[in-house]
Amino acid sequence: MDIFKKLAAAFAVLVMVLAAAGCKEKAPKKTEIGDDALVLASPDGKLELRFGLTADGTPAYSLSREGKDVILPSKLGFELRGKRLDKTYEQKSGKVYDHPVDFHSGFSMVDAQRDSLDETWEPVWGEESQIRNHYNELAVTLEKGKDNGTDAVMVIRFRLFDDGLGFRYEFPTQDKLRYFTIKEELTQFAMPGDITAWWIPGDYDTQEYNYTKSRLSEIRTILPNNAEWNASQQLFSSTGVQTSLQLKTDDSLYINIHEAAVVDYPATSLNLDDKSFIFTTWLTPDAQGWKGHIQTPGKTPWRTVMVVDDARKALASRLILNLNEPCALDDVSWIHPVKYMGVWWEMITGKSHWSYTDDFPTVELGVSDYSKATPHGRHGANNDNVRRYIDFAAANGFDALLVEGWNEGWEDWFGCQKDYVFDFVTPYPDFNLKALNEYAHSKGIKLIMHHESSASTVNYERHLEEAYSLMNKYGYDAVKSGYVGDIIPYGEHHYSQALVNHYLYCVKKAAEHRIMVNAHEAVRPTGLCRTYPNLIGNEAAMGTEFRSQVLPHHVTILPFTRLQGGPMDYTPGIFEMDLSKLNPSDHSRVQSTICKQLALYVTMYSPLQMAADLPQHYKAQPDAFQFIKDVAIDWQKSEYLLAEPGDYIVIARQAKATGKRPAADADWFVGGVTDELERDLTFKLDFLDEGSTYEATIYADTEKADGITGGKVLDAKETYSVTKMEVNSGSELTMHCARSGGFAIRIQKK
Ligand code: NOJ
Ligand code: CA
C-alpha cells in the first residue's frame, strides 16, 4: 500500500470515529422542579399536580395519580416572534427581520391564587341530563423581568378534576405585550416511559385516518406506512400524532392528552421525542408559518391530561365539556336532536352523482347555462328520487332528510383549487327547492341543507348570509357543511387559527339564523358544543364514507379519542355490506355485521344520527331496521358497562324525551361492538330499577355472521337474530359477537 492509500485509510477511520462520537446521543437533561413546588390535589385527593420553576426560571409541572407518575416534570412556555424595529434594515432589504424571543425561561413567580368549584349543569343535549363540574384550581402569575428580554406577565391556570387536569396560558392586558405572534408553543407532556398509544398521524389538514396501537418507540417506523391518502393532507413529522391521543401505562392507567375550547388559536398536534418520550405541542401554522396571533387580554385553549384507572371511566369523563364556557345562547328552544336519512350513500358509493351534466369542461357560475345543459342521467338529487326518500324517511319516523348535490357547481369542485366554486343558493334544474321543502314539511319532516365549501372559506363567507337566509326562507333548520380539499386562502390549513375562527364564525352566524350545524372536515371538536349547542355534529375523523377502508377496531377507539371533544356524524346504519350491489365496479365490503351497525347508535354518542343506507336495503331487513326506528338519540343517563380501547365497548343509555320521542319512553338501549376478534361479552343489567320487570328485544350476530368477510352466507337475514326475553336488575347477559360484530338491545319496562 503506498503512503497515500495508507493516509487515506487512516483519514477514513478518523472520520468514522469522529462521526460515531458526534452521533452519540446525549442523555436528555431531566427537568427538575424546585423543592418549593406548589402542590394541587384533585377533589378526591387521588391526583396531584406539582408546579414550580426550574433553576433557569422555566415553568414546569408534573402529575401523578396515587403516587404513580402520569406526567413526569415537563416544561411550559413559548417562543415568540420578535420583529426588529429597525425600519432602515427592513426598507433596504425588503424583508422583515425576525428573531425568536424566549418566553419560556427567566420567569419569576409573583402570585399564586387557589379556588375550587362544585356545580352541576344541564346540557341542551347529551349523554346524560346532568353534568357535574368539580375541580380545584391554582393560577400562578409569572413575570419576566426587564433583564430577561421581555417585560411581560403570563398566568398559567390549572384545574384539577378527579379524572384529569386542564391548564391554559393567559396573557393579561399589559403595556409591553399587547399583540404578539407565537413561533412555537413549547408545552411538554413527558410520558412515564415507552407506553402504549392509540394514535393517528399528526396532520395540519385531516384526521381521516385509521388508528394504530403501538408503543411510543414504534411510531417512527409505522407512521409513514399508515398515513392513508386524503384530498388535503400535510404531515409534519415522523413522530407527530394528533390529539385526542389515548395512552395506557403498563400498570393500567389510561391517559388521554387533548385540548378544550380551541377558540382564536390553532389546533395542536403533539410531536414526540422518542428518546425521552416527551411530547411537545405542535401548533398548526398559518400560511406564513406562524403559529398563533394573540391580542391581549388573550388565552390559549386548555391543554388536558385525563387519567383514570379503568377504561370505562374514560368514556364517562366530562373533562373536555367542563373546561368549556357555559351555553352562550339565550334561547335554545329551537335546537333539537335529529335522526335523519340522506340522498348521500348512493353518491358516496358511486351509484349516483352529485353533478348534473357532463357538458362543461369547466364551470363558471352565472355564466355556464345549466338550463340548456344535457343531464347525464345519474344526478342523485332529482325531484323524483328526493320525493322517494322523503316518503320513506317520513313513514319511518325520521326527523329529516339530507340532500347533497342539489346546487350548481359540482361538476367542477373536486381538486380544482377554485376560489369561487358554489354560490350555495342556486339549485340544479331538476331540484325544485320550494316544492321539495313543501312536500317534506307536509309529511312532517325537514330537509337538511348541504354546503360543500370545497375548502374555499373566503367563498363560503362571501355567501354565508344569503345562504342561511335562503334556508330560513324555505324552512331548513340544519346544515351539513364541508371543507374537502386544500384550504383557500391558499397556504392556510384546516386547523390553523384563521380556519378555527372561520368554523366558529359560521356556528355563531348560524345561531343567529336558528340553524344547527354539522361541519365535515372542520377542526376536531374540543367541547365547544357546550357553549354553542347548535353545533350538533362534526366529522373530523374517518367515518363510514371510507367504506371498506375502515378497520374493524376503529369504532372501539373513537369514543376514547375523537368523541371526547363532541359528537361525530359517523353515519352508521349500513345494511348492505357488499358494495358491488350499489356499484358493480366496487368489489369491496364494509367490514361490519348488521348488528355492529345497530350498536353504533348507542356506542357512538351523537344527537345527530343518520341511517345512512338506501331505503331499499332497509326494506329488505325490516326486523333489523326496527332498532334504528326505535333507538333514542338523546339520553338522561349513560352506563359504561365494558370497555377497552381497540378491543370492545358496551354502553347502556336511558332515553330522554325529545321532539318526536315522548317522555313515557324512558327505555334503555344497550350497544356493544368488538374489533377484528370474535368475543363473548358478559355484563350485568344492574342499572335497571330494582323490583321491576322488563322486556329485552335483542339483536344479535348469529354463528354465521362475520363482519370481516361479510359472512359465509349470502342472505343477510341469516347473519342476525331478533329475540325477546324478560330481564330485571339481577340479570346477566352474555352476548356473542362475530369478528367485527356487535349487538343491540332495547329494554322496555313491562
Ligand atoms: C366529504 C364529506 O365527509 C361527505 O359526507 C360529503 O358527502 C362529501 N364531502 C361531499 O361534500
Ligand atoms: Ca369527510
JSON list of C-alpha atoms in Angstrom, two decimals, residues 462-532:
[
{"chain": "A", "resi": 462, "resn": "ARG", "atom": "CA", "xyz": [-68.91, 35.68, 0.96]},
{"chain": "A", "resi": 463, "resn": "HIS", "atom": "CA", "xyz": [-72.22, 33.87, 0.52]},
{"chain": "A", "resi": 464, "resn": "LEU", "atom": "CA", "xyz": [-73.00, 32.87, 4.09]},
{"chain": "A", "resi": 465, "resn": "GLU", "atom": "CA", "xyz": [-75.63, 35.43, 4.94]},
{"chain": "A", "resi": 466, "resn": "GLU", "atom": "CA", "xyz": [-77.54, 34.84, 1.73]},
{"chain": "A", "resi": 467, "resn": "ALA", "atom": "CA", "xyz": [-77.19, 31.07, 2.06]},
{"chain": "A", "resi": 468, "resn": "TYR", "atom": "CA", "xyz": [-78.52, 30.99, 5.63]},
{"chain": "A", "resi": 469, "resn": "SER", "atom": "CA", "xyz": [-81.33, 33.41, 4.68]},
{"chain": "A", "resi": 470, "resn": "LEU", "atom": "CA", "xyz": [-82.36, 31.06, 1.89]},
{"chain": "A", "resi": 471, "resn": "MET", "atom": "CA", "xyz": [-82.54, 28.26, 4.45]},
{"chain": "A", "resi": 472, "resn": "ASN", "atom": "CA", "xyz": [-84.76, 30.40, 6.67]},
{"chain": "A", "resi": 473, "resn": "LYS", "atom": "CA", "xyz": [-86.99, 31.21, 3.72]},
{"chain": "A", "resi": 474, "resn": "TYR", "atom": "CA", "xyz": [-87.63, 27.56, 2.85]},
{"chain": "A", "resi": 475, "resn": "GLY", "atom": "CA", "xyz": [-87.70, 26.18, 6.40]},
{"chain": "A", "resi": 476, "resn": "TYR", "atom": "CA", "xyz": [-84.40, 24.34, 6.71]},
{"chain": "A", "resi": 477, "resn": "ASP", "atom": "CA", "xyz": [-83.12, 24.30, 10.31]},
{"chain": "A", "resi": 478, "resn": "ALA", "atom": "CA", "xyz": [-79.90, 22.30, 9.89]},
{"chain": "A", "resi": 479, "resn": "VAL", "atom": "CA", "xyz": [-76.92, 22.44, 7.56]},
{"chain": "A", "resi": 480, "resn": "LYS", "atom": "CA", "xyz": [-74.17, 19.97, 6.81]},
{"chain": "A", "resi": 481, "resn": "SER", "atom": "CA", "xyz": [-71.10, 21.92, 5.71]},
{"chain": "A", "resi": 482, "resn": "GLY", "atom": "CA", "xyz": [-67.86, 20.53, 4.31]},
{"chain": "A", "resi": 483, "resn": "TYR", "atom": "CA", "xyz": [-64.27, 21.51, 3.56]},
{"chain": "A", "resi": 484, "resn": "VAL", "atom": "CA", "xyz": [-62.88, 18.99, 1.05]},
{"chain": "A", "resi": 485, "resn": "GLY", "atom": "CA", "xyz": [-59.51, 19.88, -0.50]},
{"chain": "A", "resi": 486, "resn": "ASP", "atom": "CA", "xyz": [-56.72, 22.32, 0.28]},
{"chain": "A", "resi": 487, "resn": "ILE", "atom": "CA", "xyz": [-57.84, 25.47, 2.02]},
{"chain": "A", "resi": 488, "resn": "ILE", "atom": "CA", "xyz": [-58.37, 28.75, 0.21]},
{"chain": "A", "resi": 489, "resn": "PRO", "atom": "CA", "xyz": [-56.94, 31.31, 1.16]},
{"chain": "A", "resi": 490, "resn": "TYR", "atom": "CA", "xyz": [-54.04, 29.38, -0.35]},
{"chain": "A", "resi": 491, "resn": "GLY", "atom": "CA", "xyz": [-51.49, 28.09, 2.10]},
{"chain": "A", "resi": 492, "resn": "GLU", "atom": "CA", "xyz": [-53.78, 28.04, 5.14]},
{"chain": "A", "resi": 493, "resn": "HIS", "atom": "CA", "xyz": [-54.56, 24.74, 6.81]},
{"chain": "A", "resi": 494, "resn": "HIS", "atom": "CA", "xyz": [-57.75, 23.14, 8.07]},
{"chain": "A", "resi": 495, "resn": "TYR", "atom": "CA", "xyz": [-56.60, 23.52, 11.68]},
{"chain": "A", "resi": 496, "resn": "SER", "atom": "CA", "xyz": [-54.82, 26.90, 11.60]},
{"chain": "A", "resi": 497, "resn": "GLN", "atom": "CA", "xyz": [-56.05, 29.86, 13.62]},
{"chain": "A", "resi": 498, "resn": "ALA", "atom": "CA", "xyz": [-57.85, 31.60, 10.74]},
{"chain": "A", "resi": 499, "resn": "LEU", "atom": "CA", "xyz": [-59.78, 28.42, 10.00]},
{"chain": "A", "resi": 500, "resn": "VAL", "atom": "CA", "xyz": [-60.62, 27.77, 13.64]},
{"chain": "A", "resi": 501, "resn": "ASN", "atom": "CA", "xyz": [-62.07, 31.28, 13.59]},
{"chain": "A", "resi": 502, "resn": "HIS", "atom": "CA", "xyz": [-63.95, 30.60, 10.36]},
{"chain": "A", "resi": 503, "resn": "TYR", "atom": "CA", "xyz": [-65.71, 27.49, 11.71]},
{"chain": "A", "resi": 504, "resn": "LEU", "atom": "CA", "xyz": [-66.83, 29.29, 14.86]},
{"chain": "A", "resi": 505, "resn": "TYR", "atom": "CA", "xyz": [-67.92, 32.33, 12.87]},
{"chain": "A", "resi": 506, "resn": "CYS", "atom": "CA", "xyz": [-70.24, 30.05, 10.86]},
{"chain": "A", "resi": 507, "resn": "VAL", "atom": "CA", "xyz": [-71.62, 28.41, 14.00]},
{"chain": "A", "resi": 508, "resn": "LYS", "atom": "CA", "xyz": [-72.35, 31.80, 15.59]},
{"chain": "A", "resi": 509, "resn": "LYS", "atom": "CA", "xyz": [-73.90, 33.20, 12.42]},
{"chain": "A", "resi": 510, "resn": "ALA", "atom": "CA", "xyz": [-75.98, 30.04, 12.09]},
{"chain": "A", "resi": 511, "resn": "ALA", "atom": "CA", "xyz": [-77.25, 30.52, 15.64]},
{"chain": "A", "resi": 512, "resn": "GLU", "atom": "CA", "xyz": [-78.45, 34.00, 14.68]},
{"chain": "A", "resi": 513, "resn": "HIS", "atom": "CA", "xyz": [-80.47, 32.29, 11.94]},
{"chain": "A", "resi": 514, "resn": "ARG", "atom": "CA", "xyz": [-81.60, 29.47, 14.29]},
{"chain": "A", "resi": 515, "resn": "ILE", "atom": "CA", "xyz": [-79.69, 26.93, 12.27]},
{"chain": "A", "resi": 516, "resn": "MET", "atom": "CA", "xyz": [-77.97, 23.80, 13.60]},
{"chain": "A", "resi": 517, "resn": "VAL", "atom": "CA", "xyz": [-74.56, 22.95, 12.13]},
{"chain": "A", "resi": 518, "resn": "ASN", "atom": "CA", "xyz": [-72.82, 19.68, 11.27]},
{"chain": "A", "resi": 519, "resn": "ALA", "atom": "CA", "xyz": [-69.40, 20.52, 9.81]},
{"chain": "A", "resi": 520, "resn": "HIS", "atom": "CA", "xyz": [-67.32, 17.90, 7.99]},
{"chain": "A", "resi": 521, "resn": "GLU", "atom": "CA", "xyz": [-63.53, 18.20, 7.57]},
{"chain": "A", "resi": 522, "resn": "ALA", "atom": "CA", "xyz": [-63.54, 21.06, 10.08]},
{"chain": "A", "resi": 523, "resn": "VAL", "atom": "CA", "xyz": [-61.22, 21.13, 13.07]},
{"chain": "A", "resi": 524, "resn": "ARG", "atom": "CA", "xyz": [-61.70, 18.32, 15.60]},
{"chain": "A", "resi": 525, "resn": "PRO", "atom": "CA", "xyz": [-64.17, 19.39, 18.25]},
{"chain": "A", "resi": 526, "resn": "THR", "atom": "CA", "xyz": [-62.91, 20.46, 21.67]},
{"chain": "A", "resi": 527, "resn": "GLY", "atom": "CA", "xyz": [-66.15, 20.75, 23.63]},
{"chain": "A", "resi": 528, "resn": "LEU", "atom": "CA", "xyz": [-67.44, 23.98, 22.06]},
{"chain": "A", "resi": 529, "resn": "CYS", "atom": "CA", "xyz": [-70.86, 22.35, 21.69]},
{"chain": "A", "resi": 530, "resn": "ARG", "atom": "CA", "xyz": [-71.38, 23.17, 25.39]},
{"chain": "A", "resi": 531, "resn": "THR", "atom": "CA", "xyz": [-71.13, 26.88, 24.58]},
{"chain": "A", "resi": 532, "resn": "TYR", "atom": "CA", "xyz": [-72.80, 26.67, 21.16]}
]
